[in-house]
PDB file of N, CA and C in Angstrom:
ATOM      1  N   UNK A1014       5.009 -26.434  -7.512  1.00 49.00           N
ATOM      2  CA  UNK A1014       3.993 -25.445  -7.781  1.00 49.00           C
ATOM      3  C   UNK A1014       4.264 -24.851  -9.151  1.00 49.00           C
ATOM      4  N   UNK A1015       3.283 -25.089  -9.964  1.00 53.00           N
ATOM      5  CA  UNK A1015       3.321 -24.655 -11.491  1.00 53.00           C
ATOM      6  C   UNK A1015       3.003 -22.780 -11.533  1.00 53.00           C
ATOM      7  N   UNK A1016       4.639 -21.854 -12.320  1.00 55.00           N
ATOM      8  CA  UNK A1016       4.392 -21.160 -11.868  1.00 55.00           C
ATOM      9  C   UNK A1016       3.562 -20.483 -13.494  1.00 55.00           C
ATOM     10  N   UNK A1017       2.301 -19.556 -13.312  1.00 59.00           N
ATOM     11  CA  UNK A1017       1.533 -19.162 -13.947  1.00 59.00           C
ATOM     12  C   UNK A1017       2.066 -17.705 -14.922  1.00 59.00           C
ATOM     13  N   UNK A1018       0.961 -17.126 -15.399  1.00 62.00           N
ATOM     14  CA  UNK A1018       1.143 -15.916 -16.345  1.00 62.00           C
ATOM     15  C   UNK A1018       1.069 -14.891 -14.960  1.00 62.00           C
ATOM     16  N   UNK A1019       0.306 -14.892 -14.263  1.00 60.00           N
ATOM     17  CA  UNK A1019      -0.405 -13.934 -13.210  1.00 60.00           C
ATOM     18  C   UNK A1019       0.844 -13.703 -12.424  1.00 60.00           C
ATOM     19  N   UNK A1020       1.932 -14.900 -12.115  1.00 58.00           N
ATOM     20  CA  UNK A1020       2.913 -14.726 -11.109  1.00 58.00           C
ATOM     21  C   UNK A1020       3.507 -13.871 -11.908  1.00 58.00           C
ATOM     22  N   UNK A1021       3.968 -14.196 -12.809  1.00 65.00           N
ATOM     23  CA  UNK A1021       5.111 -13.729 -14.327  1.00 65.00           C
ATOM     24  C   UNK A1021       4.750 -11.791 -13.763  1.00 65.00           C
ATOM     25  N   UNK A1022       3.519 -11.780 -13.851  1.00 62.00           N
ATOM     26  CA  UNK A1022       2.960 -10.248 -14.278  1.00 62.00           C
ATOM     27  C   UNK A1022       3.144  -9.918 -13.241  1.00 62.00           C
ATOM     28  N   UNK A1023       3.047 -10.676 -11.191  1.00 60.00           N
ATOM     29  CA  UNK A1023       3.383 -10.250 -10.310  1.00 60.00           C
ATOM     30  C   UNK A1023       4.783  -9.666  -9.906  1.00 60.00           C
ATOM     31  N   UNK A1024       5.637 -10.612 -10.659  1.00 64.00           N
ATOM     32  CA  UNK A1024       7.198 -10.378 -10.525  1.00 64.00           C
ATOM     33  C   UNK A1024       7.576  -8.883 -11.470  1.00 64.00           C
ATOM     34  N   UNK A1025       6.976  -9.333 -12.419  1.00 65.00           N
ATOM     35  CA  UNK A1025       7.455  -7.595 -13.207  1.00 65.00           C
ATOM     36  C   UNK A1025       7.032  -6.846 -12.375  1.00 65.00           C
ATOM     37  N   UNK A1026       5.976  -6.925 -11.828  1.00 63.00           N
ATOM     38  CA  UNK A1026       5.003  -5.174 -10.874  1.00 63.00           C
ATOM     39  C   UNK A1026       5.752  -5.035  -9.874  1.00 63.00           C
ATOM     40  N   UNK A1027       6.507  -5.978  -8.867  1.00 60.00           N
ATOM     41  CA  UNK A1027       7.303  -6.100  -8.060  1.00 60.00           C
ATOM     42  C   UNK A1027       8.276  -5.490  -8.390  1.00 60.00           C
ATOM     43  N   UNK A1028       9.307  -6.044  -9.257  1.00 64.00           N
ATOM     44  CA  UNK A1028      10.689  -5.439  -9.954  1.00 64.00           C
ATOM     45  C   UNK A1028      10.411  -4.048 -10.133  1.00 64.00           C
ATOM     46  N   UNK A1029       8.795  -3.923 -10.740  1.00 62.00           N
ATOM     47  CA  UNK A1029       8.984  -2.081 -11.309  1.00 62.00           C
ATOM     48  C   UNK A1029       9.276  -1.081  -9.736  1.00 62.00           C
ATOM     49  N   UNK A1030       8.377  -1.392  -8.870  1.00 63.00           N
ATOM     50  CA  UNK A1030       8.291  -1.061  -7.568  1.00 63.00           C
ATOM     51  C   UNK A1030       9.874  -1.012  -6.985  1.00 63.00           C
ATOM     52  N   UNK A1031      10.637  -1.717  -7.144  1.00 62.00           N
ATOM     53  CA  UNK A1031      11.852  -1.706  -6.475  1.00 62.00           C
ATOM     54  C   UNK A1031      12.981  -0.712  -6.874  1.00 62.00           C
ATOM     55  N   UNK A1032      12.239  -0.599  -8.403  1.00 66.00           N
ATOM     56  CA  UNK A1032      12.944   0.536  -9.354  1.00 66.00           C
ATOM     57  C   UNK A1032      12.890   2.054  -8.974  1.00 66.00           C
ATOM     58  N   UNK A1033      11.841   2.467  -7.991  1.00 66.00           N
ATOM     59  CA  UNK A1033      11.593   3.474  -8.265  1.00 66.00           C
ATOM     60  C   UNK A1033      11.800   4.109  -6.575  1.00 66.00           C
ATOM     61  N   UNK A1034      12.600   3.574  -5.866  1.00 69.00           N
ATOM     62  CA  UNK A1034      12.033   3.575  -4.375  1.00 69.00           C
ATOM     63  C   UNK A1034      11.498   3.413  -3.567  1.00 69.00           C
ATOM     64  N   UNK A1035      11.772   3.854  -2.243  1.00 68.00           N
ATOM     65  CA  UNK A1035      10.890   3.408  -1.372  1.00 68.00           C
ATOM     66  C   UNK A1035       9.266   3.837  -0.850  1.00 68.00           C
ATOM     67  N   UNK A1036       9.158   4.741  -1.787  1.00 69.00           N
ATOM     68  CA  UNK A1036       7.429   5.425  -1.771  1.00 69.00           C
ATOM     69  C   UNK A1036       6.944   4.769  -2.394  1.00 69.00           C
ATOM     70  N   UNK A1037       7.381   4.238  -3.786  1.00 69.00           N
ATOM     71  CA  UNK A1037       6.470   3.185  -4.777  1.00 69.00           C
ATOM     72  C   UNK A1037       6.891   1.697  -4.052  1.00 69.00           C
ATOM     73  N   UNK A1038       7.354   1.651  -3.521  1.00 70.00           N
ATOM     74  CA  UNK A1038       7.762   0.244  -2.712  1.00 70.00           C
ATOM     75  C   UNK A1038       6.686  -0.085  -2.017  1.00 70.00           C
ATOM     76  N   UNK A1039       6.043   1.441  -1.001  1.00 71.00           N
ATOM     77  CA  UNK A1039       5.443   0.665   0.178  1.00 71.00           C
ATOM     78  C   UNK A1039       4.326   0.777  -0.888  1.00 71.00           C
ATOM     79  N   UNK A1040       3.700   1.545  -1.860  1.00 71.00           N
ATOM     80  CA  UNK A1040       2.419   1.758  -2.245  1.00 71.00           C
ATOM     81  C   UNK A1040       2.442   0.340  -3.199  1.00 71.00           C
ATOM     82  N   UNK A1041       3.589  -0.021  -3.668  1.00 72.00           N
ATOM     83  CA  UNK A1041       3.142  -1.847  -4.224  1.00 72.00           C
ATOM     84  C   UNK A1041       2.824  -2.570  -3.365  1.00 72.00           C
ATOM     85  N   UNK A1042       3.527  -2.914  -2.343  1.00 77.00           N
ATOM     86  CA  UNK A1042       3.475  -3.886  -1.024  1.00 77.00           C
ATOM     87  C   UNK A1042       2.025  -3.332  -0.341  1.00 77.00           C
ATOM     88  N   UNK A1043       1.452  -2.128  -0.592  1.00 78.00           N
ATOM     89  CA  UNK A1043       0.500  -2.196   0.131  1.00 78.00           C
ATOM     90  C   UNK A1043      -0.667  -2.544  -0.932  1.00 78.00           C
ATOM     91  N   UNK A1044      -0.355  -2.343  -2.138  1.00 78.00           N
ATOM     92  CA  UNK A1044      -1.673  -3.276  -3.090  1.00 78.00           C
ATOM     93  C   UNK A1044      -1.630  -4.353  -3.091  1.00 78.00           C
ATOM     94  N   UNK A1045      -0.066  -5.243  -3.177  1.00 80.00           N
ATOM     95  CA  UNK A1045      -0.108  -6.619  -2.841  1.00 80.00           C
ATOM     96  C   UNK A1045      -1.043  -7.066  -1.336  1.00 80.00           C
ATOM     97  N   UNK A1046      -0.688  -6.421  -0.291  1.00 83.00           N
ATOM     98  CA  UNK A1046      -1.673  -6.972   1.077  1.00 83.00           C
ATOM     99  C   UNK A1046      -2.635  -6.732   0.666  1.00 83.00           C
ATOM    100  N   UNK A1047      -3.695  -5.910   0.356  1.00 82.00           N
ATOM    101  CA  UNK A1047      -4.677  -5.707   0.162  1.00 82.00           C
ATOM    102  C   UNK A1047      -5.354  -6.641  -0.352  1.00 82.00           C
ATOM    103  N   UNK A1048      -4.254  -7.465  -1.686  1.00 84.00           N
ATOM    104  CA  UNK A1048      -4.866  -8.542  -2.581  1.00 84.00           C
ATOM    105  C   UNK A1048      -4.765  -9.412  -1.770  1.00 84.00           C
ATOM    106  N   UNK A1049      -3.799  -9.982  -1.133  1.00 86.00           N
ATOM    107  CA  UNK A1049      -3.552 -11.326  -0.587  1.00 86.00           C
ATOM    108  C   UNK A1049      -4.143 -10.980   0.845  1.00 86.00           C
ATOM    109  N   UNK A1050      -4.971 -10.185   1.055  1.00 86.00           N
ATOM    110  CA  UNK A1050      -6.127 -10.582   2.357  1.00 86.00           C
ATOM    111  C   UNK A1050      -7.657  -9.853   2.471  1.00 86.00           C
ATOM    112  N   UNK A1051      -7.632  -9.735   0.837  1.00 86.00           N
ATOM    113  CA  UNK A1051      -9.324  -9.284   0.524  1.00 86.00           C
ATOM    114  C   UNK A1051      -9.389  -8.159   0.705  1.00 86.00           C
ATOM    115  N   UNK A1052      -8.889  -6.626   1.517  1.00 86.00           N
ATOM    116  CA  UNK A1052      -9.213  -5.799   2.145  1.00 86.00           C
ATOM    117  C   UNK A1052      -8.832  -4.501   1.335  1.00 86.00           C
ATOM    118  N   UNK A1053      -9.712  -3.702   1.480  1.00 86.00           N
ATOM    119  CA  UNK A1053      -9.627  -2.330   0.843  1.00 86.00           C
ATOM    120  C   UNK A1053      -8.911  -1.094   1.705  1.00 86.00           C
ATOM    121  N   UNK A1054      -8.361  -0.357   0.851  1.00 85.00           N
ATOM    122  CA  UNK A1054      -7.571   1.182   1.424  1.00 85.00           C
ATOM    123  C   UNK A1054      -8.882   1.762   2.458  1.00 85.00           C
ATOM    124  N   UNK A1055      -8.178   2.578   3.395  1.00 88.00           N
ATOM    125  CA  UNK A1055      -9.004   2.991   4.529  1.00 88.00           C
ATOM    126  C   UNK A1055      -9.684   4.203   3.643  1.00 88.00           C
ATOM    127  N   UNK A1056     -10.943   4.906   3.472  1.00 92.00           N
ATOM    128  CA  UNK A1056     -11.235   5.862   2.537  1.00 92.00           C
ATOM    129  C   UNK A1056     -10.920   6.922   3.410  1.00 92.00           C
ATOM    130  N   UNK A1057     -11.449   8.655   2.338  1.00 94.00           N
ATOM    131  CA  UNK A1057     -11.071  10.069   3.315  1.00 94.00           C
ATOM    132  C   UNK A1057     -11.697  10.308   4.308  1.00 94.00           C
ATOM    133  N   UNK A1058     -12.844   9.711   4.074  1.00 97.00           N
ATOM    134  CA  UNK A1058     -13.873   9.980   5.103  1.00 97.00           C
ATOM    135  C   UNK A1058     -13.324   9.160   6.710  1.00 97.00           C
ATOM    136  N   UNK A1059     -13.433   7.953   6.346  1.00 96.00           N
ATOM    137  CA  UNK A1059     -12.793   7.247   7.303  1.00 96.00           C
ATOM    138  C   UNK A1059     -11.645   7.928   7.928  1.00 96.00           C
ATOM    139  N   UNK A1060     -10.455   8.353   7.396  1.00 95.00           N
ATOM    140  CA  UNK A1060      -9.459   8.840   7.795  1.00 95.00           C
ATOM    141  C   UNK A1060      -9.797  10.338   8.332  1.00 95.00           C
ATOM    142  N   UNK A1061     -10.778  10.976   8.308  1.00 98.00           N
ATOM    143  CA  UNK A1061     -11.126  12.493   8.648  1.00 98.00           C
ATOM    144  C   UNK A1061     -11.769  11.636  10.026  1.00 98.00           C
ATOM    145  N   UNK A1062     -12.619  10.776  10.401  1.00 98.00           N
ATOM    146  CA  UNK A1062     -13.147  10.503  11.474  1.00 98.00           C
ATOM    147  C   UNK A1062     -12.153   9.957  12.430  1.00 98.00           C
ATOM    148  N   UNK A1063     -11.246   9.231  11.758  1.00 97.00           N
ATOM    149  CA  UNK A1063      -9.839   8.665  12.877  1.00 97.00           C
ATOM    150  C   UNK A1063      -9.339   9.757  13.540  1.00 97.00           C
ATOM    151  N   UNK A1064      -8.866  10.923  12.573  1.00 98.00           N
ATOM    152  CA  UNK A1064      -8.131  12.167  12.805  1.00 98.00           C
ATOM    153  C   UNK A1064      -9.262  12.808  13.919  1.00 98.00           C
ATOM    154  N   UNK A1065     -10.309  12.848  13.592  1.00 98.00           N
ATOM    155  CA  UNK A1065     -11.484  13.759  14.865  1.00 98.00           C
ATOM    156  C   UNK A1065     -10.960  13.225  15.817  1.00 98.00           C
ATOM    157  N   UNK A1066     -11.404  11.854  15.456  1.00 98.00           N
ATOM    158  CA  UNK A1066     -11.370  11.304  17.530  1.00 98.00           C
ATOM    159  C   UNK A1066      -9.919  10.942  18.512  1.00 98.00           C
ATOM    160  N   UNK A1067      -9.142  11.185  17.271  1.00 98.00           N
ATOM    161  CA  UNK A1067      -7.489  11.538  17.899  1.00 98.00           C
ATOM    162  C   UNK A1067      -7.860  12.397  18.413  1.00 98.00           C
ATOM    163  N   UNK A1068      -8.082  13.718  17.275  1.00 98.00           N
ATOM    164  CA  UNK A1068      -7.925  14.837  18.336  1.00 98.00           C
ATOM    165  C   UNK A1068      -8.726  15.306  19.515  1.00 98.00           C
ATOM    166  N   UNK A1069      -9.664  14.759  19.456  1.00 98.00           N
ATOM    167  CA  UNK A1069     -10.562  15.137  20.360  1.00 98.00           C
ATOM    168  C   UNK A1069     -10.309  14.445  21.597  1.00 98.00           C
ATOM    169  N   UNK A1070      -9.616  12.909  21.468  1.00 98.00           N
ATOM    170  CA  UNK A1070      -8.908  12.092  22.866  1.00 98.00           C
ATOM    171  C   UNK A1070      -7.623  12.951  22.775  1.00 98.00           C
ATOM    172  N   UNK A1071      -6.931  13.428  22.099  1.00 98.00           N
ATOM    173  CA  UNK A1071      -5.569  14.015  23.149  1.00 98.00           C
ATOM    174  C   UNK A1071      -6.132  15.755  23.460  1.00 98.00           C
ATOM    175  N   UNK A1072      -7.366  16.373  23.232  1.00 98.00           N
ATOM    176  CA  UNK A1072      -7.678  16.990  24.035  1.00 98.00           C
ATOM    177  C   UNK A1072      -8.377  16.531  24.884  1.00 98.00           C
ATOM    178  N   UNK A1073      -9.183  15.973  25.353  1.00 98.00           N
ATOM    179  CA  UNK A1073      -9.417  15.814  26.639  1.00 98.00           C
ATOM    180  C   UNK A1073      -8.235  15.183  27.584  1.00 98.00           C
ATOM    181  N   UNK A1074      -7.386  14.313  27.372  1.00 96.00           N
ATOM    182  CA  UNK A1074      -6.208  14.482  28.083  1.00 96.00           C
ATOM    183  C   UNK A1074      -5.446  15.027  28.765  1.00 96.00           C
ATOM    184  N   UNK A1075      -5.410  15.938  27.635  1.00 95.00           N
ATOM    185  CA  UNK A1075      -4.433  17.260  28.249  1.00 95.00           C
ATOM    186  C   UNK A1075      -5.321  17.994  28.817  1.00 95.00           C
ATOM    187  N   UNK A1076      -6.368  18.417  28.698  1.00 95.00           N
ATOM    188  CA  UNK A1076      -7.490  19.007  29.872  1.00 95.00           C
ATOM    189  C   UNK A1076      -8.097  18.031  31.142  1.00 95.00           C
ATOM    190  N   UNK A1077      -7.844  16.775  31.186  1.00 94.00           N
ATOM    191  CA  UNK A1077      -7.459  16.133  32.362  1.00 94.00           C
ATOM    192  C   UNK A1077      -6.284  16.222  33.012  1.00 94.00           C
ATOM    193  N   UNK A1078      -5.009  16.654  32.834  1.00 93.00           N
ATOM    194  CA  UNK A1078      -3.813  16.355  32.831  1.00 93.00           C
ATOM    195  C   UNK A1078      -3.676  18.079  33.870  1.00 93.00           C
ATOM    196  N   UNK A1079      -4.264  19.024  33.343  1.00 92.00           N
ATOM    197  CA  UNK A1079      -4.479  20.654  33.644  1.00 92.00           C
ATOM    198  C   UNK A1079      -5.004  20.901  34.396  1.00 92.00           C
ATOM    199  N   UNK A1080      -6.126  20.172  34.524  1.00 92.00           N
ATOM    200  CA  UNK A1080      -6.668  19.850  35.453  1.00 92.00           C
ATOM    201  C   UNK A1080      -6.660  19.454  36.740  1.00 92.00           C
ATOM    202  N   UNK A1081      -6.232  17.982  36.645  1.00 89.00           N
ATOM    203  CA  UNK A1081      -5.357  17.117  37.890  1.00 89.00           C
ATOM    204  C   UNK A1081      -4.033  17.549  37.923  1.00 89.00           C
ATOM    205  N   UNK A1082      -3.566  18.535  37.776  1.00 84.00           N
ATOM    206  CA  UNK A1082      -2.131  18.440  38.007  1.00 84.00           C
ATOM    207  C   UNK A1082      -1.819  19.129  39.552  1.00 84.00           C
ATOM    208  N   UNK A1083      -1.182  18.786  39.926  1.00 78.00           N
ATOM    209  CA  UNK A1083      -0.555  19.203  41.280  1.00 78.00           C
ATOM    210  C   UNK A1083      -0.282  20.224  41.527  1.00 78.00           C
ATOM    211  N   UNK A1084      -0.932  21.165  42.955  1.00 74.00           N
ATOM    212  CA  UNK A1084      -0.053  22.310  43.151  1.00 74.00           C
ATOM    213  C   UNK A1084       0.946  22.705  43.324  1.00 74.00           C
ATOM    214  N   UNK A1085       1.660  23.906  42.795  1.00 73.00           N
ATOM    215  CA  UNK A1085       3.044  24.184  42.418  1.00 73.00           C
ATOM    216  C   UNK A1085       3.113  24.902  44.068  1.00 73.00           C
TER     217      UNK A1085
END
């Protein structure tokens, strides 16, 4: 496998990432996946609607749970 300019430029972005810890580690490794399977960062919006319906399933839970719970 003939290796290219693009790898060359992958290996430096890599190396810089390793330089700096493990916060710039995962945030390289997570632009690399992104590239190598087409897919984009989850946006705020998206992530404000995940967070709703968490919270809104572990409250009703626990108001099932308060609910059904057994007499003492």
């Amino acid at each position: 496998m003939a290796h290219t300019d693009q790898a060359d430029d992958d290996d430096r972005e890599l190396a810089a990432c390793d330089e700096h810890g493990p916060g710039a580690q995962s945030a390289c490794t997570a632009v690399t996946r992104n590239h190598l399977f087409h897919t984009t960062p989850i946006t705020g919006q998206a992530w404000l609607r995940i967070l709703g319906i968490a919270a809104v399933t572990a409250l009703v839970v626990a108001a099932d749970k308060r609910l059904h719970r057994p007499p003492m």
